[in-house]
């Protein structure tokens, strides 16, 4: 039987090649994911290890919060420890860099740091050694056009300018915070002067002889319990482990797409081995006639699947290695600061890839192998394979109905829950059950859907079109198995399109409704001088200027943001939506609370909260609970005059500006820019720009997801091609008779192409219906007052692309059928 099995494999090379390709793609994606994340992990680990070799002991604040610092006394205590050769502090704070356009760089303040000389990685020039010298990170220097020798200006907390001579460029290494914000590095004294930072974020200690472990003990005793003391190697391991958690999330997300690809591949494998069993029915019967047992027939099919799975997994691992290497090359090409190690296949990746490919292939072949054992020996005497008519059993319908009702119930429960993670997970669970119900009922629903999808083609393509529609409905079980592979990809793509379109519309609508401003002014140094708003308000080209002020303080013993907004703007330029209460007559002694803060403190309209202001405790009555969908208002909003009376005069946190009617945008923008020209820390943004950035982020995410799901679509096309190959084989005699009766070769090719078109459209119809339904359900779990948006154009593109993909998958089977000899086909049958 082993020899017969290998002979059978070689006899069906093309079909097995298509099957192998499905597994190769699925395993390759999973292997590529592990190769990519393992390479990134290795890069981080190598970078951390390199840093660890430069220091013996690292001292950090006991609490890892952003505001935690080591006191200056800790540095003196460490230097006094016997065995310490050198102790260098690290200072970190905000130092907004002014670009060549006169405005601060980036959305967040550039970091001002002092990095120990042993740790800073200078790539050009040298490290700063004098108070007037600085170095700049590579990305910021490149983006702003700065080079060693240039003069750079930064702002301190008070907004005062400080000019430095750029003496070098440095690499931020594995510090992703510095990579995102950009960084200017100074000497320690200059860094403290500019940032205003008190104390140190880290102290690196170099030993003069003692081992790192013994020096760690001595340093820990010197600094006491308010600091964490580790060896350089322990610090590297800790940060590397923290990074591994980050890449684990990346790996998990990519593996979800890999799982989808493997699920689709499993369906293709199932169809392929069903094809092989159908094609070799007479062969199986002959084997039974000459003494082969059912177990031997079953084993031969399972053995075929094991061989296919093994070879495909090996190719998949090689493909994954290539995909991982390509992804690493792309990361380097686009200039990311993510370090990478040597690209290789780890033993873990090899084991996972091999086991996954072989197990999935063998599991998918079990049912076809079981069907092969049911072939009676008398089948060897038949001249044509019989095609069995599918009949929906009562058990199938009842089980599917129960699963569908359960899934629909879970979906309804998730939709009715309060928006949040629990509601989303409930909807997802319901969606999985409903999909399984559709999968079970596939052979039942594919007949009417084939008629619907084929209504137009049947009338456009005449006899060939009508024959194609009939053929697509002839074997509903096989057609359903084929279309479900395509359905998975279309469902997920439609769901993502609905989600992104709805989120985009909802956020845009909330911005328009609550904050219909043309321009938004913010400051990287904390506040905007009040004179800016006064200057803007004096311009006739502007209709409204709305000021936001605020600060952090204690409310009922918990720290929250407390602030105010221009009184005249409430209800006009600012339209907060109250879930309870009202802002009518809003005045002294009253406060409006954001819904999340009201929930945290368990307060409602009519309750009293206590706001701390210095030594005072201010009682305020809650008059409204506001929906905090757009986070411009603080957690607690007081009346304007009452806020200034209790907290004093302070600058604005944010200013909204609306242009007057009839004023050109260019003119209004010029007025705003002139008013802020003297304040480099004040940045001007427009709501149009904000929406554009949001839309760009959404579109990028959709593009990435669609690209990843495209793998499932490609694999599903292999399934359609396999199904049509089976159709060509099973209908060899029928096709020959049609040719003998006058059907031309182009008409035969057209018939098979239309049949593939119908199958593709059926998969798309089911996928679109599921995707729209669960896209809507998922959006209701994200936030309240969702503005549902149906991306009709994208959905039509998905449907058209699915039909076109089916036609492309039919090219080779149709060509093969048309080239077959009429006489030869009749004789062979």
mmCIF file with all atom_site columns, C-alpha atoms in Angstrom, residues 553-560 562 589-591 593 601 603 607-622 636 638 646-647:
data_model
loop_
_atom_site.group_PDB
_atom_site.id
_atom_site.type_symbol
_atom_site.label_atom_id
_atom_site.label_alt_id
_atom_site.label_comp_id
_atom_site.label_asym_id
_atom_site.label_entity_id
_atom_site.label_seq_id
_atom_site.pdbx_PDB_ins_code
_atom_site.Cartn_x
_atom_site.Cartn_y
_atom_site.Cartn_z
_atom_site.occupancy
_atom_site.B_iso_or_equiv
_atom_site.pdbx_formal_charge
_atom_site.auth_seq_id
_atom_site.auth_comp_id
_atom_site.auth_asym_id
_atom_site.auth_atom_id
_atom_site.pdbx_PDB_model_num
ATOM 1  C CA . UNK A 1 553 ? -5.863  68.886 41.972 1.00 0.00 ? 553 UNK A CA 1
ATOM 2  C CA . UNK A 1 554 ? -7.638  66.671 44.489 1.00 0.00 ? 554 UNK A CA 1
ATOM 3  C CA . UNK A 1 555 ? -11.376 66.055 44.187 1.00 0.00 ? 555 UNK A CA 1
ATOM 4  C CA . UNK A 1 556 ? -12.847 64.012 47.057 1.00 0.00 ? 556 UNK A CA 1
ATOM 5  C CA . UNK A 1 557 ? -9.286  62.927 47.795 1.00 0.00 ? 557 UNK A CA 1
ATOM 6  C CA . UNK A 1 558 ? -8.518  61.716 44.261 1.00 0.00 ? 558 UNK A CA 1
ATOM 7  C CA . UNK A 1 559 ? -6.420  63.574 41.668 1.00 0.00 ? 559 UNK A CA 1
ATOM 8  C CA . UNK A 1 560 ? -8.348  64.861 38.633 1.00 0.00 ? 560 UNK A CA 1
ATOM 9  C CA . UNK A 1 562 ? -10.243 70.679 37.187 1.00 0.00 ? 562 UNK A CA 1
ATOM 10 C CA . UNK A 1 589 ? -20.687 76.918 43.493 1.00 0.00 ? 589 UNK A CA 1
ATOM 11 C CA . UNK A 1 590 ? -21.557 74.493 40.684 1.00 0.00 ? 590 UNK A CA 1
ATOM 12 C CA . UNK A 1 591 ? -19.564 71.940 38.715 1.00 0.00 ? 591 UNK A CA 1
ATOM 13 C CA . UNK A 1 593 ? -18.571 66.286 35.850 1.00 0.00 ? 593 UNK A CA 1
ATOM 14 C CA . UNK A 1 601 ? -16.430 58.767 42.414 1.00 0.00 ? 601 UNK A CA 1
ATOM 15 C CA . UNK A 1 603 ? -21.552 60.951 42.242 1.00 0.00 ? 603 UNK A CA 1
ATOM 16 C CA . UNK A 1 607 ? -24.384 65.561 45.020 1.00 0.00 ? 607 UNK A CA 1
ATOM 17 C CA . UNK A 1 608 ? -21.573 67.680 46.451 1.00 0.00 ? 608 UNK A CA 1
ATOM 18 C CA . UNK A 1 609 ? -17.883 67.216 45.676 1.00 0.00 ? 609 UNK A CA 1
ATOM 19 C CA . UNK A 1 610 ? -14.950 68.819 47.449 1.00 0.00 ? 610 UNK A CA 1
ATOM 20 C CA . UNK A 1 611 ? -12.220 70.401 45.334 1.00 0.00 ? 611 UNK A CA 1
ATOM 21 C CA . UNK A 1 612 ? -8.862  71.197 46.926 1.00 0.00 ? 612 UNK A CA 1
ATOM 22 C CA . UNK A 1 613 ? -7.293  74.613 46.246 1.00 0.00 ? 613 UNK A CA 1
ATOM 23 C CA . UNK A 1 614 ? -4.207  75.166 48.339 1.00 0.00 ? 614 UNK A CA 1
ATOM 24 C CA . UNK A 1 615 ? -5.324  74.907 51.965 1.00 0.00 ? 615 UNK A CA 1
ATOM 25 C CA . UNK A 1 616 ? -8.961  75.401 51.017 1.00 0.00 ? 616 UNK A CA 1
ATOM 26 C CA . UNK A 1 617 ? -11.630 72.757 50.420 1.00 0.00 ? 617 UNK A CA 1
ATOM 27 C CA . UNK A 1 618 ? -14.221 74.084 47.994 1.00 0.00 ? 618 UNK A CA 1
ATOM 28 C CA . UNK A 1 619 ? -17.660 72.416 48.093 1.00 0.00 ? 619 UNK A CA 1
ATOM 29 C CA . UNK A 1 620 ? -19.328 72.343 44.670 1.00 0.00 ? 620 UNK A CA 1
ATOM 30 C CA . UNK A 1 621 ? -22.725 71.005 43.655 1.00 0.00 ? 621 UNK A CA 1
ATOM 31 C CA . UNK A 1 622 ? -22.896 68.685 40.652 1.00 0.00 ? 622 UNK A CA 1
ATOM 32 C CA . UNK A 1 636 ? -14.513 68.688 36.445 1.00 0.00 ? 636 UNK A CA 1
ATOM 33 C CA . UNK A 1 638 ? -16.220 75.026 36.973 1.00 0.00 ? 638 UNK A CA 1
ATOM 34 C CA . UNK A 1 646 ? -10.160 80.015 43.715 1.00 0.00 ? 646 UNK A CA 1
ATOM 35 C CA . UNK A 1 647 ? -7.132  79.142 41.565 1.00 0.00 ? 647 UNK A CA 1
#
